[in-house]
């Protein structure tokens, strides 16, 4: 059995939800406190034993390549000034075996993954989306790899979501639990109306796929949004070989929209050794300030009566 050593990170999206910031800046480079979101994804891959990572980029994504490249001037400056802690942080981002390919036309997630065909070859691989930061004792990617070593089959990460939100995700129709948290899947449905959703188990941005997915993607018709949907291709693959779903029970941070990004920044900020304590004090004081006007308004209304 071939080991899972390669990962694909699609990063070619336009980032329209974060305009105007993303007009000239890659969405994946927006920082959670002081670390770009894409670095969290790369770190999860490395912790899971991934050796080679392909990042599928688009226009205005050059900063991603620069971030993971050496910056000799900066490193020399930090070394000469004895700022060894900062130097270590900078050097950590260069010790990664990264590859880049451009998706010239944004035709959907399935099309982005298809760009990795030559890089992957005939090996199993993982796809890791940058909108989801996952926290667990065992990295989610490692959990999928562990499942593959037992089943030798594609495995998709899923998580229970509120039923009314199923229209935002690819949803699985589970066919029974193989073992705790690992499901057989009857079929996959892309963004179903909640009234038609077969379950509340949503695909959350981590996929372990066998290379046969590329044959499917090459012949996949456009689906939702007139794009080539990876979920549709996985559903097709599931008709010829088993595809499982692993339920994630750790903590998921959705940084794909403004509110999720702000919540993630606050939660990571509270745990940050440099800003955690003052941020907590600020939030406490801010909550008192926000609560005060409401109380004063009630007093004024009572006097008028």
mmCIF file of C-alpha atoms in Angstrom:
data_model
loop_
_atom_site.group_PDB
_atom_site.id
_atom_site.type_symbol
_atom_site.label_atom_id
_atom_site.label_comp_id
_atom_site.label_asym_id
_atom_site.label_seq_id
_atom_site.Cartn_x
_atom_site.Cartn_y
_atom_site.Cartn_z
ATOM 1 C CA UNK A 1 0.000 0.000 0.000
ATOM 2 C CA UNK A 2 1.303 3.455 -0.939
ATOM 3 C CA UNK A 3 1.697 5.925 1.907
ATOM 4 C CA UNK A 4 -0.002 9.309 1.838
ATOM 5 C CA UNK A 5 2.808 11.821 1.384
ATOM 6 C CA UNK A 6 1.299 14.587 -0.740
ATOM 7 C CA UNK A 7 -1.223 17.344 -0.099
ATOM 8 C CA UNK A 8 -3.018 19.814 -2.343
ATOM 9 C CA UNK A 9 -4.111 23.216 -1.014
ATOM 10 C CA UNK A 10 -6.429 25.101 -3.400
ATOM 11 C CA UNK A 11 -5.791 28.839 -3.047
ATOM 12 C CA UNK A 12 -6.958 30.320 -6.329
ATOM 13 C CA UNK A 13 -10.210 31.904 -5.132
ATOM 14 C CA UNK A 14 -10.841 35.608 -5.606
ATOM 15 C CA UNK A 15 -11.631 36.255 -1.932
ATOM 16 C CA UNK A 16 -14.592 38.496 -2.759
ATOM 17 C CA UNK A 17 -16.024 38.177 0.768
ATOM 18 C CA UNK A 18 -13.066 40.156 2.081
ATOM 19 C CA UNK A 19 -13.026 43.003 -0.414
ATOM 20 C CA UNK A 20 -11.548 45.575 -0.531
ATOM 21 C CA UNK A 21 -8.683 43.994 1.487
ATOM 22 C CA UNK A 22 -8.293 41.182 -1.046
ATOM 23 C CA UNK A 23 -8.212 43.446 -4.107
ATOM 24 C CA UNK A 24 -4.405 43.329 -4.030
ATOM 25 C CA UNK A 25 -3.799 40.769 -1.264
ATOM 26 C CA UNK A 26 -4.290 37.017 -1.199
ATOM 27 C CA UNK A 27 -7.116 36.038 1.143
ATOM 28 C CA UNK A 28 -4.967 33.181 2.423
ATOM 29 C CA UNK A 29 -2.433 35.732 3.712
ATOM 30 C CA UNK A 30 -4.903 37.488 6.012
ATOM 31 C CA UNK A 31 -3.426 36.989 9.500
ATOM 32 C CA UNK A 32 -4.966 35.381 12.544
ATOM 33 C CA UNK A 33 -3.180 37.647 15.051
ATOM 34 C CA UNK A 34 0.295 37.296 13.489
ATOM 35 C CA UNK A 35 0.092 34.142 11.355
ATOM 36 C CA UNK A 36 -1.388 33.915 7.837
ATOM 37 C CA UNK A 37 -4.331 31.531 7.612
ATOM 38 C CA UNK A 38 -2.594 29.360 5.024
ATOM 39 C CA UNK A 39 0.287 28.726 7.433
ATOM 40 C CA UNK A 40 -2.108 26.960 9.806
ATOM 41 C CA UNK A 41 -3.029 24.598 6.965
ATOM 42 C CA UNK A 42 0.589 23.917 6.006
ATOM 43 C CA UNK A 43 1.480 23.238 9.654
ATOM 44 C CA UNK A 44 -1.365 20.713 9.955
ATOM 45 C CA UNK A 45 -0.067 18.927 6.861
ATOM 46 C CA UNK A 46 3.475 18.720 8.224
ATOM 47 C CA UNK A 47 2.285 17.488 11.621
ATOM 48 C CA UNK A 48 0.400 14.730 9.780
ATOM 49 C CA UNK A 49 3.518 13.457 8.016
ATOM 50 C CA UNK A 50 2.904 15.094 4.622
ATOM 51 C CA UNK A 51 6.199 15.586 2.770
ATOM 52 C CA UNK A 52 5.215 17.483 -0.408
ATOM 53 C CA UNK A 53 2.586 20.201 -0.719
ATOM 54 C CA UNK A 54 1.167 21.669 -3.911
ATOM 55 C CA UNK A 55 -0.573 25.033 -3.602
ATOM 56 C CA UNK A 56 -2.916 25.826 -6.490
ATOM 57 C CA UNK A 57 -2.854 29.595 -6.926
ATOM 58 C CA UNK A 58 -4.332 32.264 -9.155
ATOM 59 C CA UNK A 59 -3.726 35.906 -9.915
ATOM 60 C CA UNK A 60 -2.523 38.163 -7.056
ATOM 61 C CA UNK A 61 -1.362 35.113 -5.089
ATOM 62 C CA UNK A 62 2.380 35.757 -5.348
ATOM 63 C CA UNK A 63 2.570 36.810 -1.655
ATOM 64 C CA UNK A 64 1.885 33.188 -0.703
ATOM 65 C CA UNK A 65 5.042 32.084 -2.521
ATOM 66 C CA UNK A 66 7.014 34.954 -1.006
ATOM 67 C CA UNK A 67 5.838 34.059 2.499
ATOM 68 C CA UNK A 68 7.241 30.543 2.280
ATOM 69 C CA UNK A 69 10.435 31.656 0.539
ATOM 70 C CA UNK A 70 13.657 32.777 2.232
ATOM 71 C CA UNK A 71 14.092 36.501 2.944
ATOM 72 C CA UNK A 72 17.846 36.864 3.255
ATOM 73 C CA UNK A 73 17.807 40.588 4.088
ATOM 74 C CA UNK A 74 15.256 40.144 6.872
ATOM 75 C CA UNK A 75 16.967 37.057 8.292
ATOM 76 C CA UNK A 76 20.374 38.774 8.281
ATOM 77 C CA UNK A 77 18.917 41.830 10.022
ATOM 78 C CA UNK A 78 17.301 39.735 12.752
ATOM 79 C CA UNK A 79 20.466 37.674 13.223
ATOM 80 C CA UNK A 80 22.688 40.753 13.535
ATOM 81 C CA UNK A 81 20.347 42.322 16.095
ATOM 82 C CA UNK A 82 20.184 39.130 18.135
ATOM 83 C CA UNK A 83 16.428 38.761 17.643
ATOM 84 C CA UNK A 84 16.668 34.984 17.649
ATOM 85 C CA UNK A 85 13.038 34.304 18.568
ATOM 86 C CA UNK A 86 11.810 36.293 15.581
ATOM 87 C CA UNK A 87 14.457 34.708 13.373
ATOM 88 C CA UNK A 88 13.196 31.264 14.348
ATOM 89 C CA UNK A 89 9.632 32.238 13.377
ATOM 90 C CA UNK A 90 10.801 33.455 9.976
ATOM 91 C CA UNK A 91 12.923 30.386 9.271
ATOM 92 C CA UNK A 92 10.075 28.019 10.162
ATOM 93 C CA UNK A 93 8.180 29.096 7.049
ATOM 94 C CA UNK A 94 11.068 28.275 4.702
ATOM 95 C CA UNK A 95 11.697 24.679 5.776
ATOM 96 C CA UNK A 96 8.777 23.321 3.752
ATOM 97 C CA UNK A 97 8.822 21.360 0.481
ATOM 98 C CA UNK A 98 6.274 23.463 -1.419
ATOM 99 C CA UNK A 99 5.279 23.463 -5.077
ATOM 100 C CA UNK A 100 3.031 25.918 -6.904
ATOM 101 C CA UNK A 101 0.809 25.727 -9.969
ATOM 102 C CA UNK A 102 -1.593 28.332 -11.304
ATOM 103 C CA UNK A 103 -5.266 27.743 -12.047
ATOM 104 C CA UNK A 104 -5.704 30.159 -14.956
ATOM 105 C CA UNK A 105 -9.505 30.134 -14.892
ATOM 106 C CA UNK A 106 -11.595 29.782 -11.686
ATOM 107 C CA UNK A 107 -13.860 26.913 -12.721
ATOM 108 C CA UNK A 108 -14.556 25.491 -9.281
ATOM 109 C CA UNK A 109 -12.903 23.418 -6.578
ATOM 110 C CA UNK A 110 -12.979 20.250 -8.672
ATOM 111 C CA UNK A 111 -11.136 22.004 -11.480
ATOM 112 C CA UNK A 112 -8.560 23.354 -9.004
ATOM 113 C CA UNK A 113 -7.868 19.840 -7.700
ATOM 114 C CA UNK A 114 -7.563 18.559 -11.279
ATOM 115 C CA UNK A 115 -4.567 20.869 -11.763
ATOM 116 C CA UNK A 116 -2.659 18.597 -9.349
ATOM 117 C CA UNK A 117 -2.923 15.462 -11.512
ATOM 118 C CA UNK A 118 0.693 15.470 -12.738
ATOM 119 C CA UNK A 119 2.005 16.335 -9.267
ATOM 120 C CA UNK A 120 0.097 13.520 -7.556
ATOM 121 C CA UNK A 121 0.637 10.807 -10.151
ATOM 122 C CA UNK A 122 -0.706 7.447 -9.013
ATOM 123 C CA UNK A 123 -0.654 8.153 -5.265
ATOM 124 C CA UNK A 124 -3.341 8.771 -2.643
ATOM 125 C CA UNK A 125 -3.332 12.366 -1.440
ATOM 126 C CA UNK A 126 -5.125 14.874 0.765
ATOM 127 C CA UNK A 127 -6.923 18.067 -0.187
ATOM 128 C CA UNK A 128 -6.916 20.771 2.463
ATOM 129 C CA UNK A 129 -9.075 23.877 2.150
ATOM 130 C CA UNK A 130 -7.813 27.101 3.657
ATOM 131 C CA UNK A 131 -11.170 28.316 4.981
ATOM 132 C CA UNK A 132 -11.153 25.751 7.799
ATOM 133 C CA UNK A 133 -8.652 25.731 10.665
ATOM 134 C CA UNK A 134 -8.977 22.494 12.642
ATOM 135 C CA UNK A 135 -7.839 21.812 16.202
ATOM 136 C CA UNK A 136 -7.677 18.366 17.795
ATOM 137 C CA UNK A 137 -5.214 16.233 19.740
ATOM 138 C CA UNK A 138 -4.588 14.277 16.543
ATOM 139 C CA UNK A 139 -4.569 16.553 13.455
ATOM 140 C CA UNK A 140 -7.614 15.936 11.284
ATOM 141 C CA UNK A 141 -5.440 15.165 8.259
ATOM 142 C CA UNK A 142 -3.619 12.533 10.305
ATOM 143 C CA UNK A 143 -6.990 11.016 11.283
ATOM 144 C CA UNK A 144 -7.895 10.636 7.595
ATOM 145 C CA UNK A 145 -4.516 9.072 6.858
ATOM 146 C CA UNK A 146 -5.013 6.620 9.735
ATOM 147 C CA UNK A 147 -8.389 5.634 8.255
ATOM 148 C CA UNK A 148 -6.858 5.146 4.812
ATOM 149 C CA UNK A 149 -4.233 2.812 6.228
ATOM 150 C CA UNK A 150 -7.084 0.618 7.480
ATOM 151 C CA UNK A 151 -9.570 0.885 4.592
ATOM 152 C CA UNK A 152 -7.352 1.766 1.563
ATOM 153 C CA UNK A 153 -10.249 3.969 0.445
ATOM 154 C CA UNK A 154 -11.024 7.654 0.019
ATOM 155 C CA UNK A 155 -12.238 9.289 3.223
ATOM 156 C CA UNK A 156 -13.901 12.687 3.601
ATOM 157 C CA UNK A 157 -13.994 14.724 6.813
ATOM 158 C CA UNK A 158 -17.486 15.693 7.972
ATOM 159 C CA UNK A 159 -18.940 17.506 10.950
ATOM 160 C CA UNK A 160 -22.458 17.936 12.279
ATOM 161 C CA UNK A 161 -23.910 21.356 11.467
ATOM 162 C CA UNK A 162 -27.258 23.001 12.305
ATOM 163 C CA UNK A 163 -29.906 21.599 9.976
ATOM 164 C CA UNK A 164 -30.860 25.030 8.634
ATOM 165 C CA UNK A 165 -27.249 25.522 7.465
ATOM 166 C CA UNK A 166 -27.025 22.368 5.332
ATOM 167 C CA UNK A 167 -27.583 24.458 2.183
ATOM 168 C CA UNK A 168 -24.100 25.936 2.694
ATOM 169 C CA UNK A 169 -22.249 22.613 2.492
ATOM 170 C CA UNK A 170 -21.792 19.350 0.698
ATOM 171 C CA UNK A 171 -23.832 16.859 2.751
ATOM 172 C CA UNK A 172 -23.439 13.087 3.050
ATOM 173 C CA UNK A 173 -26.184 10.490 3.077
ATOM 174 C CA UNK A 174 -24.698 8.059 5.622
ATOM 175 C CA UNK A 175 -25.209 4.362 5.086
ATOM 176 C CA UNK A 176 -24.333 3.193 8.566
ATOM 177 C CA UNK A 177 -21.447 3.532 10.986
ATOM 178 C CA UNK A 178 -18.535 1.211 10.206
ATOM 179 C CA UNK A 179 -16.889 2.045 13.512
ATOM 180 C CA UNK A 180 -17.204 4.990 15.882
ATOM 181 C CA UNK A 181 -17.147 8.135 13.775
ATOM 182 C CA UNK A 182 -16.446 6.373 10.464
ATOM 183 C CA UNK A 183 -19.400 6.102 8.087
ATOM 184 C CA UNK A 184 -20.225 4.314 4.890
ATOM 185 C CA UNK A 185 -21.729 6.828 2.466
ATOM 186 C CA UNK A 186 -24.670 6.176 0.151
ATOM 187 C CA UNK A 187 -24.214 9.417 -1.746
ATOM 188 C CA UNK A 188 -23.030 13.014 -1.516
ATOM 189 C CA UNK A 189 -25.236 16.045 -2.156
ATOM 190 C CA UNK A 190 -23.858 19.533 -2.914
ATOM 191 C CA UNK A 191 -25.603 22.317 -0.929
ATOM 192 C CA UNK A 192 -29.064 20.760 -0.617
ATOM 193 C CA UNK A 193 -32.121 22.652 0.542
ATOM 194 C CA UNK A 194 -32.568 21.829 4.266
ATOM 195 C CA UNK A 195 -35.899 20.183 3.490
ATOM 196 C CA UNK A 196 -34.071 17.712 1.227
ATOM 197 C CA UNK A 197 -30.807 17.284 3.163
ATOM 198 C CA UNK A 198 -30.189 13.559 3.857
ATOM 199 C CA UNK A 199 -28.344 14.335 7.131
ATOM 200 C CA UNK A 200 -26.678 17.117 9.114
ATOM 201 C CA UNK A 201 -23.172 15.775 8.428
ATOM 202 C CA UNK A 202 -21.385 18.369 6.303
ATOM 203 C CA UNK A 203 -18.090 18.134 4.411
ATOM 204 C CA UNK A 204 -15.659 20.499 6.136
ATOM 205 C CA UNK A 205 -12.598 20.950 3.973
ATOM 206 C CA UNK A 206 -10.365 17.909 4.425
ATOM 207 C CA UNK A 207 -10.395 15.101 1.873
ATOM 208 C CA UNK A 208 -8.246 12.005 1.449
ATOM 209 C CA UNK A 209 -8.636 10.843 -2.131
ATOM 210 C CA UNK A 210 -7.363 8.039 -4.308
ATOM 211 C CA UNK A 211 -5.886 9.064 -7.702
ATOM 212 C CA UNK A 212 -8.910 7.685 -9.569
ATOM 213 C CA UNK A 213 -10.648 10.964 -8.693
ATOM 214 C CA UNK A 214 -8.743 12.619 -11.554
ATOM 215 C CA UNK A 215 -10.368 10.397 -14.182
ATOM 216 C CA UNK A 216 -13.730 11.427 -12.774
ATOM 217 C CA UNK A 217 -12.862 15.132 -12.663
ATOM 218 C CA UNK A 218 -11.727 15.127 -16.293
ATOM 219 C CA UNK A 219 -15.228 14.059 -17.337
ATOM 220 C CA UNK A 220 -17.230 15.850 -14.644
ATOM 221 C CA UNK A 221 -20.011 18.125 -15.902
ATOM 222 C CA UNK A 222 -20.390 21.540 -14.223
ATOM 223 C CA UNK A 223 -22.722 21.527 -11.247
ATOM 224 C CA UNK A 224 -23.808 24.171 -8.728
ATOM 225 C CA UNK A 225 -22.735 27.663 -9.800
ATOM 226 C CA UNK A 226 -21.858 26.236 -13.234
ATOM 227 C CA UNK A 227 -18.567 25.065 -11.708
ATOM 228 C CA UNK A 228 -16.875 21.667 -11.548
ATOM 229 C CA UNK A 229 -17.752 20.584 -8.028
ATOM 230 C CA UNK A 230 -15.461 18.250 -6.115
ATOM 231 C CA UNK A 231 -18.446 16.913 -4.167
ATOM 232 C CA UNK A 232 -20.125 15.791 -7.408
ATOM 233 C CA UNK A 233 -16.937 14.018 -8.507
ATOM 234 C CA UNK A 234 -16.638 12.245 -5.149
ATOM 235 C CA UNK A 235 -20.255 11.094 -5.463
ATOM 236 C CA UNK A 236 -19.423 9.644 -8.892
ATOM 237 C CA UNK A 237 -16.297 7.968 -7.516
ATOM 238 C CA UNK A 238 -18.397 6.438 -4.744
ATOM 239 C CA UNK A 239 -20.320 4.467 -7.361
ATOM 240 C CA UNK A 240 -17.246 2.495 -8.421
ATOM 241 C CA UNK A 241 -15.193 2.349 -5.200
ATOM 242 C CA UNK A 242 -15.985 2.889 -1.548
ATOM 243 C CA UNK A 243 -15.758 6.369 -0.081
ATOM 244 C CA UNK A 244 -15.998 6.804 3.679
ATOM 245 C CA UNK A 245 -16.678 9.795 5.914
ATOM 246 C CA UNK A 246 -14.824 10.542 9.158
ATOM 247 C CA UNK A 247 -16.760 12.655 11.657
ATOM 248 C CA UNK A 248 -14.579 15.361 13.176
ATOM 249 C CA UNK A 249 -15.195 16.027 16.862
ATOM 250 C CA UNK A 250 -12.497 18.627 17.484
ATOM 251 C CA UNK A 251 -12.827 22.390 17.134
ATOM 252 C CA UNK A 252 -13.355 23.961 13.731
ATOM 253 C CA UNK A 253 -12.668 27.607 13.003
ATOM 254 C CA UNK A 254 -14.375 28.834 9.840
ATOM 255 C CA UNK A 255 -12.386 31.768 8.456
ATOM 256 C CA UNK A 256 -14.224 31.869 5.130
ATOM 257 C CA UNK A 257 -16.337 34.917 5.983
ATOM 258 C CA UNK A 258 -15.842 38.128 7.967
ATOM 259 C CA UNK A 259 -17.677 37.090 11.122
ATOM 260 C CA UNK A 260 -15.981 33.692 11.316
ATOM 261 C CA UNK A 261 -12.621 35.332 10.696
ATOM 262 C CA UNK A 262 -13.200 37.867 13.481
ATOM 263 C CA UNK A 263 -14.292 35.171 15.950
ATOM 264 C CA UNK A 264 -11.217 33.090 15.113
ATOM 265 C CA UNK A 265 -8.935 36.105 15.546
ATOM 266 C CA UNK A 266 -10.419 36.815 18.979
ATOM 267 C CA UNK A 267 -10.169 33.208 20.167
ATOM 268 C CA UNK A 268 -6.573 32.833 18.990
ATOM 269 C CA UNK A 269 -5.781 36.281 20.335
ATOM 270 C CA UNK A 270 -6.960 35.252 23.793
ATOM 271 C CA UNK A 271 -4.526 32.316 23.701
ATOM 272 C CA UNK A 272 -1.635 34.343 22.310
ATOM 273 C CA UNK A 273 1.236 34.745 24.849
ATOM 274 C CA UNK A 274 1.850 38.363 23.885
ATOM 275 C CA UNK A 275 -1.640 39.818 23.563
ATOM 276 C CA UNK A 276 -3.861 37.298 25.369
ATOM 277 C CA UNK A 277 -3.998 38.978 28.796
ATOM 278 C CA UNK A 278 -4.510 42.579 27.624
ATOM 279 C CA UNK A 279 -7.055 41.443 25.033
ATOM 280 C CA UNK A 280 -9.076 39.699 27.735
ATOM 281 C CA UNK A 281 -9.047 42.840 29.882
ATOM 282 C CA UNK A 282 -10.096 44.932 26.893
ATOM 283 C CA UNK A 283 -13.035 42.638 26.089
ATOM 284 C CA UNK A 284 -14.218 42.763 29.704
ATOM 285 C CA UNK A 285 -14.071 46.562 29.750
ATOM 286 C CA UNK A 286 -15.700 46.787 26.335
ATOM 287 C CA UNK A 287 -18.583 44.580 27.458
ATOM 288 C CA UNK A 288 -19.177 46.908 30.426
ATOM 289 C CA UNK A 289 -19.194 49.935 28.124
ATOM 290 C CA UNK A 290 -21.637 48.308 25.724
ATOM 291 C CA UNK A 291 -23.951 47.339 28.581
ATOM 292 C CA UNK A 292 -24.051 50.815 30.193
ATOM 293 C CA UNK A 293 -26.061 52.777 27.556
ATOM 294 C CA UNK A 294 -28.865 50.222 27.633
ATOM 295 C CA UNK A 295 -29.267 50.639 31.404
ATOM 296 C CA UNK A 296 -29.205 54.435 31.148
ATOM 297 C CA UNK A 297 -31.856 54.369 28.425
ATOM 298 C CA UNK A 298 -34.190 52.364 30.638
ATOM 299 C CA UNK A 299 -33.778 54.902 33.460
ATOM 300 C CA UNK A 300 -34.601 57.816 31.122
ATOM 301 C CA UNK A 301 -37.701 56.037 29.819
ATOM 302 C CA UNK A 302 -38.937 55.357 33.371
ATOM 303 C CA UNK A 303 -38.567 59.057 34.313
ATOM 304 C CA UNK A 304 -40.511 60.159 31.234
ATOM 305 C CA UNK A 305 -43.371 57.876 32.246
#
